mmCIF file of N, CA, C and O in Angstrom:
data_model
loop_
_atom_site.group_PDB
_atom_site.id
_atom_site.type_symbol
_atom_site.label_atom_id
_atom_site.label_comp_id
_atom_site.label_asym_id
_atom_site.label_seq_id
_atom_site.Cartn_x
_atom_site.Cartn_y
_atom_site.Cartn_z
ATOM 1 N N MET A 551 -17.283 3.344 23.670
ATOM 2 C CA MET A 551 -16.298 3.775 24.622
ATOM 3 C C MET A 551 -15.104 2.836 24.661
ATOM 4 O O MET A 551 -13.946 3.295 24.640
ATOM 5 N N LEU A 552 -15.377 1.549 24.749
ATOM 6 C CA LEU A 552 -14.315 0.518 24.815
ATOM 7 C C LEU A 552 -13.515 0.524 23.552
ATOM 8 O O LEU A 552 -12.252 0.445 23.584
ATOM 9 N N LEU A 553 -14.152 0.698 22.410
ATOM 10 C CA LEU A 553 -13.441 0.735 21.133
ATOM 11 C C LEU A 553 -12.569 1.973 21.029
ATOM 12 O O LEU A 553 -11.463 1.914 20.403
ATOM 13 N N GLN A 554 -12.980 3.066 21.609
ATOM 14 C CA GLN A 554 -12.111 4.238 21.627
ATOM 15 C C GLN A 554 -10.848 4.052 22.452
ATOM 16 O O GLN A 554 -9.792 4.495 22.062
ATOM 17 N N ILE A 555 -10.995 3.340 23.567
ATOM 18 C CA ILE A 555 -9.820 3.039 24.378
ATOM 19 C C ILE A 555 -8.882 2.103 23.618
ATOM 20 O O ILE A 555 -7.661 2.272 23.620
ATOM 21 N N VAL A 556 -9.476 1.142 22.918
ATOM 22 C CA VAL A 556 -8.649 0.210 22.132
ATOM 23 C C VAL A 556 -7.907 0.979 21.023
ATOM 24 O O VAL A 556 -6.710 0.790 20.794
ATOM 25 N N GLN A 557 -8.594 1.964 20.391
ATOM 26 C CA GLN A 557 -7.949 2.835 19.379
ATOM 27 C C GLN A 557 -6.785 3.592 19.956
ATOM 28 O O GLN A 557 -5.737 3.693 19.315
ATOM 29 N N VAL A 558 -6.976 4.170 21.135
ATOM 30 C CA VAL A 558 -5.864 4.919 21.768
ATOM 31 C C VAL A 558 -4.722 4.042 22.132
ATOM 32 O O VAL A 558 -3.563 4.387 21.854
ATOM 33 N N VAL A 559 -4.969 2.849 22.658
ATOM 34 C CA VAL A 559 -3.911 1.909 22.950
ATOM 35 C C VAL A 559 -3.133 1.474 21.700
ATOM 36 O O VAL A 559 -1.901 1.455 21.689
ATOM 37 N N LEU A 560 -3.858 1.199 20.644
ATOM 38 C CA LEU A 560 -3.144 0.821 19.399
ATOM 39 C C LEU A 560 -2.369 1.980 18.842
ATOM 40 O O LEU A 560 -1.266 1.769 18.287
ATOM 41 N N ASN A 561 -2.844 3.206 18.979
ATOM 42 C CA ASN A 561 -2.078 4.365 18.584
ATOM 43 C C ASN A 561 -0.810 4.529 19.372
ATOM 44 O O ASN A 561 0.263 4.829 18.854
ATOM 45 N N ILE A 562 -0.848 4.298 20.684
ATOM 46 C CA ILE A 562 0.293 4.329 21.543
ATOM 47 C C ILE A 562 1.316 3.310 21.141
ATOM 48 O O ILE A 562 2.547 3.572 21.081
ATOM 49 N N VAL A 563 0.824 2.059 20.924
ATOM 50 C CA VAL A 563 1.720 0.972 20.495
ATOM 51 C C VAL A 563 2.412 1.354 19.165
ATOM 52 O O VAL A 563 3.564 1.108 18.981
ATOM 53 N N TRP A 564 1.626 1.955 18.218
ATOM 54 C CA TRP A 564 2.173 2.361 16.970
ATOM 55 C C TRP A 564 3.355 3.292 17.202
ATOM 56 O O TRP A 564 4.397 3.152 16.563
ATOM 57 N N TRP A 565 3.174 4.322 18.019
ATOM 58 C CA TRP A 565 4.232 5.279 18.286
ATOM 59 C C TRP A 565 5.435 4.655 18.990
ATOM 60 O O TRP A 565 6.591 5.016 18.744
ATOM 61 N N ILE A 566 5.213 3.726 19.885
ATOM 62 C CA ILE A 566 6.324 3.020 20.553
ATOM 63 C C ILE A 566 7.164 2.276 19.519
ATOM 64 O O ILE A 566 8.373 2.356 19.574
ATOM 65 N N ILE A 567 6.494 1.654 18.545
ATOM 66 C CA ILE A 567 7.250 0.910 17.534
ATOM 67 C C ILE A 567 8.037 1.870 16.661
ATOM 68 O O ILE A 567 9.214 1.627 16.313
ATOM 69 N N VAL A 568 7.436 2.993 16.264
ATOM 70 C CA VAL A 568 8.079 3.973 15.425
ATOM 71 C C VAL A 568 9.324 4.562 16.192
ATOM 72 O O VAL A 568 10.430 4.679 15.608
ATOM 73 N N ILE A 569 9.120 4.924 17.444
ATOM 74 C CA ILE A 569 10.259 5.461 18.198
ATOM 75 C C ILE A 569 11.362 4.435 18.377
ATOM 76 O O ILE A 569 12.544 4.767 18.240
ATOM 77 N N GLN A 570 11.016 3.163 18.561
ATOM 78 C CA GLN A 570 12.032 2.130 18.703
ATOM 79 C C GLN A 570 12.784 1.961 17.392
ATOM 80 O O GLN A 570 13.995 1.767 17.359
ATOM 81 N N ALA A 571 12.079 2.021 16.261
ATOM 82 C CA ALA A 571 12.730 1.886 14.971
ATOM 83 C C ALA A 571 13.715 3.004 14.686
ATOM 84 O O ALA A 571 14.861 2.795 14.300
ATOM 85 N N VAL A 572 13.286 4.220 14.995
ATOM 86 C CA VAL A 572 14.172 5.393 14.842
ATOM 87 C C VAL A 572 15.399 5.279 15.743
ATOM 88 O O VAL A 572 16.544 5.517 15.337
ATOM 89 N N LEU A 573 15.124 4.903 16.994
ATOM 90 C CA LEU A 573 16.266 4.766 17.935
ATOM 91 C C LEU A 573 17.200 3.673 17.483
ATOM 92 O O LEU A 573 18.449 3.815 17.588
ATOM 93 N N SER A 574 16.670 2.576 16.900
ATOM 94 C CA SER A 574 17.562 1.485 16.465
ATOM 95 C C SER A 574 18.450 1.981 15.273
ATOM 96 O O SER A 574 19.600 1.621 15.208
ATOM 97 N N TRP A 575 17.885 2.818 14.393
ATOM 98 C CA TRP A 575 18.689 3.379 13.316
ATOM 99 C C TRP A 575 19.752 4.327 13.840
ATOM 100 O O TRP A 575 20.878 4.287 13.379
ATOM 101 N N LEU A 576 19.386 5.139 14.835
ATOM 102 C CA LEU A 576 20.386 6.051 15.437
ATOM 103 C C LEU A 576 21.493 5.271 16.098
ATOM 104 O O LEU A 576 22.642 5.681 16.021
ATOM 105 N N ILE A 577 21.170 4.205 16.745
ATOM 106 C CA ILE A 577 22.197 3.381 17.377
ATOM 107 C C ILE A 577 23.013 2.655 16.313
ATOM 108 O O ILE A 577 24.279 2.586 16.409
ATOM 109 N N ALA A 578 22.367 2.113 15.290
ATOM 110 C CA ALA A 578 23.113 1.405 14.211
ATOM 111 C C ALA A 578 24.113 2.265 13.486
ATOM 112 O O ALA A 578 25.190 1.823 13.123
ATOM 113 N N PHE A 579 23.722 3.533 13.259
ATOM 114 C CA PHE A 579 24.565 4.433 12.512
ATOM 115 C C PHE A 579 25.488 5.278 13.440
ATOM 116 O O PHE A 579 26.104 6.224 13.032
ATOM 117 N N ASN A 580 25.500 4.832 14.715
ATOM 118 C CA ASN A 580 26.395 5.463 15.720
ATOM 119 C C ASN A 580 26.192 6.955 15.944
ATOM 120 O O ASN A 580 27.061 7.671 16.340
ATOM 121 N N VAL A 581 24.939 7.375 15.740
ATOM 122 C CA VAL A 581 24.577 8.771 16.028
ATOM 123 C C VAL A 581 24.483 8.904 17.547
ATOM 124 O O VAL A 581 24.965 9.906 18.094
ATOM 125 N N ILE A 582 23.880 7.898 18.202
ATOM 126 C CA ILE A 582 23.868 7.828 19.613
ATOM 127 C C ILE A 582 24.403 6.453 20.004
ATOM 128 O O ILE A 582 24.342 5.552 19.178
ATOM 129 N N ASN A 583 24.926 6.314 21.207
ATOM 130 C CA ASN A 583 25.440 5.000 21.599
ATOM 131 C C ASN A 583 24.790 4.535 22.907
ATOM 132 O O ASN A 583 24.260 5.360 23.667
ATOM 133 N N THR A 584 24.887 3.286 23.142
ATOM 134 C CA THR A 584 24.239 2.718 24.314
ATOM 135 C C THR A 584 25.136 2.798 25.584
ATOM 136 O O THR A 584 24.756 2.223 26.612
ATOM 137 N N HIS A 585 26.205 3.466 25.478
ATOM 138 C CA HIS A 585 27.048 3.681 26.662
ATOM 139 C C HIS A 585 26.402 4.678 27.598
ATOM 140 O O HIS A 585 26.709 4.713 28.803
ATOM 141 N N SER A 586 25.526 5.546 27.079
ATOM 142 C CA SER A 586 24.772 6.433 27.925
ATOM 143 C C SER A 586 23.745 5.664 28.724
ATOM 144 O O SER A 586 22.972 4.859 28.137
ATOM 145 N N ASP A 587 23.641 5.901 30.007
ATOM 146 C CA ASP A 587 22.659 5.202 30.851
ATOM 147 C C ASP A 587 21.268 5.500 30.403
ATOM 148 O O ASP A 587 20.397 4.604 30.364
ATOM 149 N N PHE A 588 20.960 6.740 30.005
ATOM 150 C CA PHE A 588 19.619 7.090 29.619
ATOM 151 C C PHE A 588 19.214 6.388 28.314
ATOM 152 O O PHE A 588 18.152 5.785 28.209
ATOM 153 N N VAL A 589 20.117 6.375 27.325
ATOM 154 C CA VAL A 589 19.846 5.744 26.043
ATOM 155 C C VAL A 589 19.676 4.249 26.283
ATOM 156 O O VAL A 589 18.730 3.635 25.730
ATOM 157 N N ARG A 590 20.546 3.659 27.084
ATOM 158 C CA ARG A 590 20.461 2.239 27.318
ATOM 159 C C ARG A 590 19.154 1.853 27.996
ATOM 160 O O ARG A 590 18.486 0.871 27.680
ATOM 161 N N SER A 591 18.722 2.674 28.965
ATOM 162 C CA SER A 591 17.463 2.362 29.696
ATOM 163 C C SER A 591 16.245 2.580 28.790
ATOM 164 O O SER A 591 15.326 1.737 28.819
ATOM 165 N N VAL A 592 16.231 3.587 27.969
ATOM 166 C CA VAL A 592 15.137 3.772 26.974
ATOM 167 C C VAL A 592 15.090 2.620 25.994
ATOM 168 O O VAL A 592 14.034 2.097 25.725
ATOM 169 N N TRP A 593 16.273 2.247 25.476
ATOM 170 C CA TRP A 593 16.368 1.165 24.506
ATOM 171 C C TRP A 593 15.884 -0.137 25.106
ATOM 172 O O TRP A 593 15.097 -0.879 24.495
ATOM 173 N N THR A 594 16.278 -0.432 26.312
ATOM 174 C CA THR A 594 15.882 -1.651 27.005
ATOM 175 C C THR A 594 14.378 -1.679 27.252
ATOM 176 O O THR A 594 13.694 -2.685 27.019
ATOM 177 N N ALA A 595 13.839 -0.553 27.652
ATOM 178 C CA ALA A 595 12.378 -0.470 27.963
ATOM 179 C C ALA A 595 11.578 -0.659 26.623
ATOM 180 O O ALA A 595 10.599 -1.376 26.639
ATOM 181 N N LEU A 596 12.062 -0.036 25.591
ATOM 182 C CA LEU A 596 11.336 -0.185 24.270
ATOM 183 C C LEU A 596 11.439 -1.614 23.814
ATOM 184 O O LEU A 596 10.424 -2.179 23.264
ATOM 185 N N GLN A 597 12.546 -2.259 23.957
ATOM 186 C CA GLN A 597 12.695 -3.661 23.529
ATOM 187 C C GLN A 597 11.787 -4.573 24.324
ATOM 188 O O GLN A 597 11.174 -5.498 23.793
ATOM 189 N N ARG A 598 11.676 -4.327 25.679
ATOM 190 C CA ARG A 598 10.809 -5.170 26.485
ATOM 191 C C ARG A 598 9.354 -4.965 26.125
ATOM 192 O O ARG A 598 8.549 -5.898 26.225
ATOM 193 N N MET A 599 8.970 -3.774 25.677
ATOM 194 C CA MET A 599 7.598 -3.534 25.300
ATOM 195 C C MET A 599 7.255 -4.137 23.907
ATOM 196 O O MET A 599 6.125 -4.630 23.708
ATOM 197 N N THR A 600 8.192 -4.146 23.001
ATOM 198 C CA THR A 600 7.911 -4.555 21.641
ATOM 199 C C THR A 600 8.226 -6.003 21.290
ATOM 200 O O THR A 600 7.654 -6.590 20.419
ATOM 201 N N GLU A 601 9.137 -6.550 22.073
ATOM 202 C CA GLU A 601 9.557 -7.945 21.782
ATOM 203 C C GLU A 601 8.364 -8.911 21.846
ATOM 204 O O GLU A 601 8.330 -9.835 20.933
ATOM 205 N N PRO A 602 7.413 -8.846 22.763
ATOM 206 C CA PRO A 602 6.291 -9.796 22.706
ATOM 207 C C PRO A 602 5.455 -9.643 21.457
ATOM 208 O O PRO A 602 4.859 -10.614 21.006
ATOM 209 N N LEU A 603 5.463 -8.479 20.835
ATOM 210 C CA LEU A 603 4.742 -8.282 19.561
ATOM 211 C C LEU A 603 5.495 -8.864 18.428
ATOM 212 O O LEU A 603 4.910 -9.387 17.471
ATOM 213 N N TYR A 604 6.814 -8.770 18.451
ATOM 214 C CA TYR A 604 7.643 -9.197 17.316
ATOM 215 C C TYR A 604 7.873 -10.731 17.297
ATOM 216 O O TYR A 604 8.004 -11.322 16.254
ATOM 217 N N ARG A 605 7.954 -11.283 18.459
ATOM 218 C CA ARG A 605 8.372 -12.707 18.583
ATOM 219 C C ARG A 605 7.480 -13.669 17.741
ATOM 220 O O ARG A 605 8.059 -14.462 16.949
ATOM 221 N N PRO A 606 6.157 -13.590 17.802
ATOM 222 C CA PRO A 606 5.374 -14.548 16.945
ATOM 223 C C PRO A 606 5.548 -14.277 15.494
ATOM 224 O O PRO A 606 5.550 -15.204 14.665
ATOM 225 N N ILE A 607 5.769 -13.036 15.088
ATOM 226 C CA ILE A 607 5.946 -12.694 13.688
ATOM 227 C C ILE A 607 7.327 -13.185 13.209
ATOM 228 O O ILE A 607 7.485 -13.691 12.051
ATOM 229 N N ARG A 608 8.320 -13.068 14.062
ATOM 230 C CA ARG A 608 9.648 -13.549 13.698
ATOM 231 C C ARG A 608 9.674 -15.088 13.497
ATOM 232 O O ARG A 608 10.477 -15.631 12.700
ATOM 233 N N ARG A 609 8.816 -15.811 14.206
ATOM 234 C CA ARG A 609 8.741 -17.254 14.040
ATOM 235 C C ARG A 609 8.189 -17.595 12.634
ATOM 236 O O ARG A 609 8.531 -18.622 12.084
ATOM 237 N N ILE A 610 7.284 -16.776 12.141
ATOM 238 C CA ILE A 610 6.648 -17.080 10.859
ATOM 239 C C ILE A 610 7.490 -16.582 9.688
ATOM 240 O O ILE A 610 7.603 -17.302 8.683
ATOM 241 N N LEU A 611 8.094 -15.388 9.790
ATOM 242 C CA LEU A 611 8.833 -14.828 8.675
ATOM 243 C C LEU A 611 10.132 -15.596 8.419
ATOM 244 O O LEU A 611 10.772 -16.069 9.347
ATOM 245 N N PRO A 612 10.551 -15.620 7.156
ATOM 246 C CA PRO A 612 11.881 -16.219 6.915
ATOM 247 C C PRO A 612 12.971 -15.317 7.440
ATOM 248 O O PRO A 612 12.744 -14.083 7.625
ATOM 249 N N ASP A 613 14.141 -15.855 7.665
ATOM 250 C CA ASP A 613 15.285 -15.098 8.123
ATOM 251 C C ASP A 613 15.831 -14.234 7.016
ATOM 252 O O ASP A 613 16.296 -14.798 6.019
ATOM 253 N N PHE A 614 15.849 -12.945 7.187
ATOM 254 C CA PHE A 614 16.420 -11.992 6.237
ATOM 255 C C PHE A 614 17.825 -11.547 6.648
ATOM 256 O O PHE A 614 18.222 -10.513 6.162
ATOM 257 N N GLY A 615 18.469 -12.214 7.530
ATOM 258 C CA GLY A 615 19.776 -11.823 8.008
ATOM 259 C C GLY A 615 19.621 -10.598 8.917
ATOM 260 O O GLY A 615 18.879 -10.640 9.918
ATOM 261 N N ALA A 616 20.382 -9.537 8.612
ATOM 262 C CA ALA A 616 20.387 -8.366 9.492
ATOM 263 C C ALA A 616 19.103 -7.526 9.328
ATOM 264 O O ALA A 616 18.845 -6.652 10.144
ATOM 265 N N LEU A 617 18.324 -7.769 8.302
ATOM 266 C CA LEU A 617 17.102 -7.021 8.032
ATOM 267 C C LEU A 617 15.953 -7.651 8.816
ATOM 268 O O LEU A 617 15.580 -8.747 8.644
ATOM 269 N N ASP A 618 15.379 -6.812 9.760
ATOM 270 C CA ASP A 618 14.243 -7.239 10.553
ATOM 271 C C ASP A 618 13.036 -6.466 10.127
ATOM 272 O O ASP A 618 12.928 -5.292 10.360
ATOM 273 N N ILE A 619 12.110 -7.192 9.462
ATOM 274 C CA ILE A 619 10.892 -6.498 8.986
ATOM 275 C C ILE A 619 9.712 -6.772 9.940
ATOM 276 O O ILE A 619 8.610 -6.366 9.610
ATOM 277 N N SER A 620 9.929 -7.406 11.078
ATOM 278 C CA SER A 620 8.807 -7.620 11.982
ATOM 279 C C SER A 620 8.148 -6.380 12.497
ATOM 280 O O SER A 620 6.936 -6.340 12.585
ATOM 281 N N PRO A 621 8.908 -5.275 12.746
ATOM 282 C CA PRO A 621 8.221 -4.047 13.116
ATOM 283 C C PRO A 621 7.292 -3.490 12.015
ATOM 284 O O PRO A 621 6.154 -3.059 12.294
ATOM 285 N N LEU A 622 7.683 -3.658 10.764
ATOM 286 C CA LEU A 622 6.842 -3.273 9.664
ATOM 287 C C LEU A 622 5.584 -4.082 9.595
ATOM 288 O O LEU A 622 4.493 -3.539 9.351
ATOM 289 N N VAL A 623 5.703 -5.400 9.837
ATOM 290 C CA VAL A 623 4.524 -6.268 9.828
ATOM 291 C C VAL A 623 3.564 -5.905 10.959
ATOM 292 O O VAL A 623 2.378 -5.833 10.766
ATOM 293 N N VAL A 624 4.143 -5.610 12.137
ATOM 294 C CA VAL A 624 3.274 -5.197 13.277
ATOM 295 C C VAL A 624 2.580 -3.920 12.965
ATOM 296 O O VAL A 624 1.395 -3.763 13.244
ATOM 297 N N LEU A 625 3.298 -2.951 12.343
ATOM 298 C CA LEU A 625 2.665 -1.655 12.018
ATOM 299 C C LEU A 625 1.512 -1.899 11.003
ATOM 300 O O LEU A 625 0.479 -1.279 11.065
ATOM 301 N N LEU A 626 1.719 -2.842 10.054
ATOM 302 C CA LEU A 626 0.719 -3.116 9.085
ATOM 303 C C LEU A 626 -0.542 -3.722 9.744
ATOM 304 O O LEU A 626 -1.674 -3.379 9.432
ATOM 305 N N ILE A 627 -0.281 -4.620 10.674
ATOM 306 C CA ILE A 627 -1.384 -5.244 11.436
ATOM 307 C C ILE A 627 -2.150 -4.221 12.215
ATOM 308 O O ILE A 627 -3.392 -4.156 12.250
ATOM 309 N N LEU A 628 -1.400 -3.297 12.906
ATOM 310 C CA LEU A 628 -2.039 -2.217 13.642
ATOM 311 C C LEU A 628 -2.897 -1.340 12.732
ATOM 312 O O LEU A 628 -3.991 -0.937 13.082
ATOM 313 N N TYR A 629 -2.342 -1.049 11.566
ATOM 314 C CA TYR A 629 -3.121 -0.208 10.618
ATOM 315 C C TYR A 629 -4.370 -0.901 10.180
ATOM 316 O O TYR A 629 -5.471 -0.275 10.100
ATOM 317 N N ILE A 630 -4.316 -2.171 9.905
ATOM 318 C CA ILE A 630 -5.537 -2.956 9.507
ATOM 319 C C ILE A 630 -6.524 -2.928 10.614
ATOM 320 O O ILE A 630 -7.748 -2.784 10.421
ATOM 321 N N LEU A 631 -6.057 -3.158 11.836
ATOM 322 C CA LEU A 631 -6.965 -3.141 13.006
ATOM 323 C C LEU A 631 -7.648 -1.805 13.145
ATOM 324 O O LEU A 631 -8.880 -1.730 13.372
ATOM 325 N N GLN A 632 -6.880 -0.694 13.020
ATOM 326 C CA GLN A 632 -7.434 0.639 13.190
ATOM 327 C C GLN A 632 -8.320 1.059 12.106
ATOM 328 O O GLN A 632 -9.270 1.857 12.333
ATOM 329 N N THR A 633 -8.050 0.716 10.874
ATOM 330 C CA THR A 633 -8.852 1.249 9.734
ATOM 331 C C THR A 633 -9.898 0.311 9.251
ATOM 332 O O THR A 633 -10.882 0.752 8.627
ATOM 333 N N ILE A 634 -9.795 -0.937 9.541
ATOM 334 C CA ILE A 634 -10.812 -1.895 8.983
ATOM 335 C C ILE A 634 -11.579 -2.637 10.081
ATOM 336 O O ILE A 634 -12.817 -2.597 10.155
ATOM 337 N N VAL A 635 -10.814 -3.281 11.017
ATOM 338 C CA VAL A 635 -11.465 -4.160 11.978
ATOM 339 C C VAL A 635 -12.333 -3.359 13.006
ATOM 340 O O VAL A 635 -13.503 -3.649 13.179
ATOM 341 N N ILE A 636 -11.693 -2.387 13.653
ATOM 342 C CA ILE A 636 -12.411 -1.641 14.699
ATOM 343 C C ILE A 636 -13.595 -0.826 14.144
ATOM 344 O O ILE A 636 -14.697 -0.896 14.716
ATOM 345 N N PRO A 637 -13.466 -0.187 13.007
ATOM 346 C CA PRO A 637 -14.647 0.521 12.454
ATOM 347 C C PRO A 637 -15.799 -0.442 12.155
ATOM 348 O O PRO A 637 -16.964 -0.140 12.299
ATOM 349 N N ARG A 638 -15.482 -1.638 11.619
ATOM 350 C CA ARG A 638 -16.525 -2.615 11.318
ATOM 351 C C ARG A 638 -17.227 -3.113 12.613
ATOM 352 O O ARG A 638 -18.408 -3.309 12.632
ATOM 353 N N ILE A 639 -16.435 -3.311 13.645
ATOM 354 C CA ILE A 639 -16.993 -3.715 14.930
ATOM 355 C C ILE A 639 -17.902 -2.626 15.438
ATOM 356 O O ILE A 639 -19.021 -2.883 15.924
ATOM 357 N N ALA A 640 -17.448 -1.380 15.328
ATOM 358 C CA ALA A 640 -18.267 -0.234 15.815
ATOM 359 C C ALA A 640 -19.537 -0.162 15.011
ATOM 360 O O ALA A 640 -20.611 0.127 15.507
ATOM 361 N N PHE A 641 -19.462 -0.407 13.694
ATOM 362 C CA PHE A 641 -20.658 -0.354 12.825
ATOM 363 C C PHE A 641 -21.629 -1.458 13.202
ATOM 364 O O PHE A 641 -22.804 -1.273 13.279
ATOM 365 N N MET A 642 -21.117 -2.616 13.478
ATOM 366 C CA MET A 642 -21.934 -3.778 13.891
ATOM 367 C C MET A 642 -22.667 -3.476 15.227
ATOM 368 O O MET A 642 -23.854 -3.821 15.402
ATOM 369 N N ILE A 643 -21.877 -2.880 16.137
ATOM 370 C CA ILE A 643 -22.473 -2.566 17.434
ATOM 371 C C ILE A 643 -23.545 -1.502 17.266
ATOM 372 O O ILE A 643 -24.633 -1.589 17.873
ATOM 373 N N ALA A 644 -23.274 -0.457 16.444
ATOM 374 C CA ALA A 644 -24.238 0.558 16.234
ATOM 375 C C ALA A 644 -25.485 -0.004 15.558
ATOM 376 O O ALA A 644 -26.627 0.399 15.822
ATOM 377 N N GLY A 645 -25.265 -0.918 14.643
ATOM 378 C CA GLY A 645 -26.454 -1.555 13.934
ATOM 379 C C GLY A 645 -27.208 -2.398 14.845
ATOM 380 O O GLY A 645 -28.493 -2.492 14.697
ATOM 381 N N ALA A 646 -26.634 -3.108 15.740
ATOM 382 C CA ALA A 646 -27.302 -3.901 16.711
ATOM 383 C C ALA A 646 -28.127 -3.108 17.720
ATOM 384 O O ALA A 646 -29.118 -3.558 18.273
ATOM 385 N N ALA A 647 -27.651 -1.884 17.974
ATOM 386 C CA ALA A 647 -28.316 -1.020 18.961
ATOM 387 C C ALA A 647 -29.600 -0.421 18.385
ATOM 388 O O ALA A 647 -30.454 0.045 19.156
ATOM 389 N N LEU A 648 -29.762 -0.448 17.116
ATOM 390 C CA LEU A 648 -30.979 0.153 16.478
ATOM 391 C C LEU A 648 -32.141 -0.706 16.644
ATOM 392 O O LEU A 648 -32.454 -1.734 16.734
#
């Protein structure tokens, strides 16, 4: 049950990162702008949610200038957690219950 909740939370975090990445591209290419109160508030909320995830990775990664690959690294970590780590934990728990 707890592992299912963790899976759902990781899935939500994955979508938040994807939405933030798409929104950043839309802002960068001037498709939408941050002069809109709604866009600015959504952008600010997404940044506040994702920045704690990106900060430790940005400290480790070299500076690529304008290219920020920390969202990609976080998505990769989330994928590894969801496909490898959590299933193995579930398998170990199921094996211990036998």
